[in-house]
mmCIF file of C-alpha atoms in Angstrom:
data_model
loop_
_atom_site.group_PDB
_atom_site.id
_atom_site.type_symbol
_atom_site.label_atom_id
_atom_site.label_comp_id
_atom_site.label_asym_id
_atom_site.label_seq_id
_atom_site.Cartn_x
_atom_site.Cartn_y
_atom_site.Cartn_z
ATOM 1 C CA MET A 1 -114.435 12.914 107.689
ATOM 2 C CA GLU A 2 -112.097 11.277 105.192
ATOM 3 C CA SER A 3 -111.256 12.768 101.818
ATOM 4 C CA ASN A 4 -111.368 10.869 98.527
ATOM 5 C CA ARG A 5 -107.587 10.591 98.616
ATOM 6 C CA GLU A 6 -107.595 9.071 102.111
ATOM 7 C CA VAL A 7 -110.282 6.554 101.110
ATOM 8 C CA PHE A 8 -108.269 5.584 98.046
ATOM 9 C CA GLU A 9 -105.030 5.225 100.015
ATOM 10 C CA THR A 10 -106.794 3.166 102.681
ATOM 11 C CA TYR A 11 -108.551 0.676 100.395
ATOM 12 C CA ASN A 12 -106.714 0.640 97.045
ATOM 13 C CA LYS A 13 -104.481 -2.340 97.900
ATOM 14 C CA ASP A 14 -107.449 -4.424 99.078
ATOM 15 C CA VAL A 15 -109.435 -3.530 95.977
ATOM 16 C CA TYR A 16 -106.532 -4.269 93.630
ATOM 17 C CA ARG A 17 -105.748 -7.574 95.334
ATOM 18 C CA THR A 18 -109.370 -8.679 95.100
ATOM 19 C CA CYS A 19 -109.511 -7.718 91.433
ATOM 20 C CA TYR A 20 -106.245 -9.493 90.727
ATOM 21 C CA TYR A 21 -107.341 -12.728 92.375
ATOM 22 C CA MET A 22 -110.673 -12.637 90.596
ATOM 23 C CA VAL A 23 -109.498 -11.829 87.047
ATOM 24 C CA HIS A 24 -105.844 -13.050 87.101
ATOM 25 C CA ASP A 25 -104.552 -10.212 84.970
ATOM 26 C CA ALA A 26 -102.628 -7.256 86.367
ATOM 27 C CA ALA A 27 -103.740 -4.771 83.695
ATOM 28 C CA ASP A 28 -107.404 -5.744 84.029
ATOM 29 C CA ALA A 29 -107.090 -5.573 87.822
ATOM 30 C CA GLU A 30 -105.719 -2.022 87.601
ATOM 31 C CA ASP A 31 -108.537 -0.987 85.262
ATOM 32 C CA LEU A 32 -111.147 -2.546 87.523
ATOM 33 C CA CYS A 33 -109.591 -0.907 90.586
ATOM 34 C CA GLN A 34 -109.855 2.456 88.894
ATOM 35 C CA GLU A 35 -113.444 1.717 87.861
ATOM 36 C CA VAL A 36 -114.358 0.795 91.441
ATOM 37 C CA PHE A 37 -112.999 4.038 92.876
ATOM 38 C CA ILE A 38 -114.698 6.109 90.190
ATOM 39 C CA THR A 39 -117.965 4.451 91.218
ATOM 40 C CA VAL A 40 -117.222 5.060 94.900
ATOM 41 C CA PHE A 41 -116.336 8.724 94.435
ATOM 42 C CA ARG A 42 -119.373 9.416 92.270
ATOM 43 C CA SER A 43 -121.685 8.084 94.949
ATOM 44 C CA ASN A 44 -122.464 9.364 98.430
ATOM 45 C CA TRP A 45 -119.850 7.219 100.172
ATOM 46 C CA GLN A 46 -119.673 9.478 103.250
ATOM 47 C CA SER A 47 -123.073 8.200 104.405
ATOM 48 C CA ILE A 48 -122.091 4.502 104.244
ATOM 49 C CA ASP A 49 -121.708 2.853 107.647
ATOM 50 C CA TYR A 50 -119.494 -0.079 106.656
ATOM 51 C CA LEU A 51 -117.318 1.486 103.993
ATOM 52 C CA LYS A 52 -114.878 -1.402 103.422
ATOM 53 C CA THR A 53 -117.692 -3.922 103.026
ATOM 54 C CA TRP A 54 -119.496 -1.613 100.617
ATOM 55 C CA ILE A 55 -116.354 -0.996 98.558
ATOM 56 C CA MET A 56 -115.608 -4.732 98.423
ATOM 57 C CA LYS A 57 -119.171 -5.383 97.251
ATOM 58 C CA ILE A 58 -118.645 -2.905 94.404
ATOM 59 C CA THR A 59 -115.285 -4.554 93.662
ATOM 60 C CA VAL A 60 -116.635 -8.088 93.478
ATOM 61 C CA ASN A 61 -119.569 -6.991 91.321
ATOM 62 C CA ALA A 62 -117.233 -5.148 88.936
ATOM 63 C CA CYS A 63 -115.049 -8.257 88.678
ATOM 64 C CA LEU A 64 -118.014 -10.551 88.092
ATOM 65 C CA ASN A 65 -119.304 -8.236 85.354
ATOM 66 C CA HIS A 66 -115.845 -8.144 83.772
ATOM 67 C CA LEU A 67 -115.569 -11.946 83.834
ATOM 68 C CA LYS A 68 -119.035 -12.279 82.343
ATOM 69 C CA ARG A 69 -118.132 -9.916 79.485
ATOM 70 C CA ARG A 70 -114.828 -11.725 78.916
ATOM 71 C CA ARG A 71 -116.525 -15.141 78.932
ATOM 72 C CA SER A 72 -119.062 -13.893 76.413
ATOM 73 C CA LEU A 73 -116.263 -12.661 74.158
ATOM 74 C CA GLN A 74 -114.431 -15.990 74.477
ATOM 75 C CA HIS A 75 -117.588 -17.860 73.460
ATOM 76 C CA LYS A 76 -118.018 -15.600 70.438
ATOM 77 C CA LEU A 77 -114.390 -16.175 69.438
ATOM 78 C CA ALA A 78 -114.708 -19.931 69.907
ATOM 79 C CA ASP A 79 -117.898 -20.011 67.833
ATOM 80 C CA ASN A 80 -116.168 -18.135 65.007
ATOM 81 C CA LEU A 81 -112.715 -19.674 65.269
ATOM 82 C CA HIS A 82 -112.792 -20.605 61.596
ATOM 83 C CA LEU A 83 -112.617 -16.892 60.758
ATOM 84 C CA PHE A 84 -109.288 -16.527 62.560
ATOM 85 C CA GLN A 85 -107.439 -19.637 61.390
ATOM 86 C CA GLY A 86 -104.089 -18.950 59.848
ATOM 87 C CA ARG A 87 -103.725 -15.520 61.448
ATOM 88 C CA GLY A 88 -101.384 -16.315 64.316
ATOM 89 C CA MET A 89 -104.049 -17.670 66.647
ATOM 90 C CA ALA A 90 -101.738 -20.529 67.676
ATOM 91 C CA LYS A 91 -99.151 -18.053 68.947
ATOM 92 C CA SER A 92 -101.655 -16.352 71.238
ATOM 93 C CA VAL A 93 -102.747 -19.725 72.626
ATOM 94 C CA GLU A 94 -99.104 -20.677 73.217
ATOM 95 C CA GLY A 95 -98.574 -17.302 74.850
ATOM 96 C CA LEU A 96 -101.520 -17.914 77.142
ATOM 97 C CA ILE A 97 -100.190 -21.328 78.118
ATOM 98 C CA GLU A 98 -96.756 -19.862 78.890
ATOM 99 C CA GLN A 99 -98.384 -17.109 80.923
ATOM 100 C CA LYS A 100 -100.291 -19.641 83.017
ATOM 101 C CA GLU A 101 -97.166 -21.700 83.592
ATOM 102 C CA THR A 102 -95.219 -18.708 84.854
ATOM 103 C CA SER A 103 -97.949 -17.234 87.042
ATOM 104 C CA GLN A 104 -97.844 -17.596 90.795
ATOM 105 C CA GLU A 105 -98.869 -20.940 92.272
ATOM 106 C CA TRP A 106 -101.728 -19.719 94.447
ATOM 107 C CA VAL A 107 -103.251 -17.688 91.678
ATOM 108 C CA VAL A 108 -103.290 -20.787 89.494
ATOM 109 C CA HIS A 109 -104.900 -22.825 92.228
ATOM 110 C CA LEU A 110 -107.538 -20.181 92.885
ATOM 111 C CA SER A 111 -108.290 -19.854 89.202
ATOM 112 C CA ARG A 112 -109.383 -23.472 89.058
ATOM 113 C CA LEU A 113 -112.250 -22.680 91.384
ATOM 114 C CA PRO A 114 -115.617 -21.405 90.174
ATOM 115 C CA VAL A 115 -115.949 -17.619 90.233
ATOM 116 C CA LYS A 116 -118.652 -17.506 92.913
ATOM 117 C CA ILE A 117 -116.616 -19.716 95.222
ATOM 118 C CA ARG A 118 -113.427 -17.777 94.446
ATOM 119 C CA ALA A 119 -115.201 -14.551 95.462
ATOM 120 C CA VAL A 120 -116.189 -16.009 98.855
ATOM 121 C CA LEU A 121 -112.708 -17.401 99.540
ATOM 122 C CA THR A 122 -111.021 -14.165 98.489
ATOM 123 C CA LEU A 123 -113.177 -11.989 100.727
ATOM 124 C CA ARG A 124 -112.987 -14.399 103.661
ATOM 125 C CA TYR A 125 -109.298 -15.267 103.642
ATOM 126 C CA MET A 126 -107.617 -12.407 101.789
ATOM 127 C CA HIS A 127 -109.562 -9.612 103.472
ATOM 128 C CA ASP A 128 -110.527 -11.282 106.764
ATOM 129 C CA PHE A 129 -114.224 -10.575 106.256
ATOM 130 C CA SER A 130 -116.582 -12.303 108.646
ATOM 131 C CA LEU A 131 -119.120 -14.653 107.089
ATOM 132 C CA ALA A 132 -121.825 -12.031 107.630
ATOM 133 C CA GLU A 133 -119.726 -9.387 105.845
ATOM 134 C CA VAL A 134 -119.052 -11.744 102.930
ATOM 135 C CA SER A 135 -122.753 -12.489 102.744
ATOM 136 C CA GLU A 136 -123.610 -8.794 102.694
ATOM 137 C CA ALA A 137 -120.899 -7.912 100.175
ATOM 138 C CA LEU A 138 -122.066 -10.564 97.716
ATOM 139 C CA SER A 139 -125.790 -10.073 98.435
ATOM 140 C CA ILE A 140 -126.307 -13.747 99.190
ATOM 141 C CA PRO A 141 -127.808 -15.472 102.243
ATOM 142 C CA LEU A 142 -125.496 -16.444 105.088
ATOM 143 C CA GLY A 143 -126.226 -20.141 104.506
ATOM 144 C CA THR A 144 -125.131 -19.812 100.882
ATOM 145 C CA THR A 145 -121.930 -18.095 102.006
ATOM 146 C CA LYS A 146 -121.199 -20.930 104.422
ATOM 147 C CA SER A 147 -121.880 -23.622 101.827
ATOM 148 C CA ARG A 148 -119.719 -21.880 99.200
ATOM 149 C CA LEU A 149 -116.915 -21.511 101.742
ATOM 150 C CA HIS A 150 -117.138 -25.191 102.696
ATOM 151 C CA LYS A 151 -117.274 -26.294 99.067
ATOM 152 C CA GLY A 152 -114.426 -23.942 98.177
ATOM 153 C CA LEU A 153 -112.192 -25.385 100.887
ATOM 154 C CA LYS A 154 -112.960 -28.927 99.717
ATOM 155 C CA LEU A 155 -112.259 -27.982 96.107
ATOM 156 C CA MET A 156 -109.039 -26.232 97.083
ATOM 157 C CA LYS A 157 -107.911 -29.331 98.955
ATOM 158 C CA ASN A 158 -108.512 -31.421 95.833
ATOM 159 C CA VAL A 159 -106.714 -28.860 93.650
ATOM 160 C CA LEU A 160 -103.689 -28.895 95.950
ATOM 161 C CA LEU A 161 -103.607 -32.694 96.061
ATOM 162 C CA GLU A 162 -103.918 -32.909 92.254
ATOM 163 C CA ALA A 163 -101.059 -30.425 91.916
ATOM 164 C CA GLY A 164 -98.877 -32.854 93.838
ATOM 165 C CA MET A 165 -98.558 -30.663 96.882
ATOM 166 C CA PRO A 166 -98.130 -32.917 99.946
ATOM 167 C CA GLU A 167 -100.880 -32.472 102.492
ATOM 168 C CA GLU A 168 -98.347 -31.865 105.259
ATOM 169 C CA ALA A 169 -97.175 -28.737 103.413
ATOM 170 C CA TRP A 170 -100.485 -26.928 103.811
ATOM 171 C CA LYS A 171 -102.721 -28.854 106.211
ATOM 172 C CA GLY A 172 -103.244 -27.055 109.481
ATOM 173 C CA GLU A 173 -101.500 -23.925 108.224
ATOM 174 C CA PRO A 174 -103.360 -20.875 109.481
ATOM 175 C CA TYR A 175 -104.949 -18.897 106.698
ATOM 176 C CA GLU A 176 -103.100 -15.766 107.813
ATOM 177 C CA ALA A 177 -99.813 -17.378 106.767
ATOM 178 C CA THR A 178 -101.311 -18.418 103.441
ATOM 179 C CA GLY A 179 -102.569 -14.880 102.995
ATOM 180 C CA ARG A 180 -99.050 -13.501 103.511
ATOM 181 C CA CYS A 181 -97.739 -15.854 100.819
ATOM 182 C CA THR A 182 -100.385 -14.834 98.327
ATOM 183 C CA GLN A 183 -99.976 -11.137 99.135
ATOM 184 C CA ALA A 184 -96.285 -11.430 98.398
ATOM 185 C CA SER A 185 -97.038 -13.043 95.042
ATOM 186 C CA ILE A 186 -98.715 -9.921 93.663
ATOM 187 C CA LYS A 187 -96.079 -7.387 94.706
#
């Protein structure tokens, strides 16, 4: 039987990486990672058969909830932008643009994908989940998982082509090699 510490040490990197690729902010990813493990430790995790899948399901749901809250806040700010004019709002927008320009290439490419598709691609290619495990983690039918994966790969191809990346640079490259590149980008 594993202890809480062993569970944390085993899965914390996977949880953090998933959070980071979903929310694109290191501080938010750390907070979400902590939130996920608090949820795990407060529940009866010892009785779960597929612990990694269950933890990843909690992780993705926490990220989706975070993104939903953030999107809601952004809409509220956009609706009331007139209240903030003249108070340095332009600097924060410039700061955001600079942040995006300096962020890692794969993170930028992934961020252009819809959240639901990003979740499927992250679980499938970053964590080597089978399609059935992705389906279970996201609580969606297997057919939906397959269609989101297919659509995500098509969208990613278009994103890479739009970014000016030659097709020879990434076509036919096994996803394990791509995963190593993206893992290195968050260290």
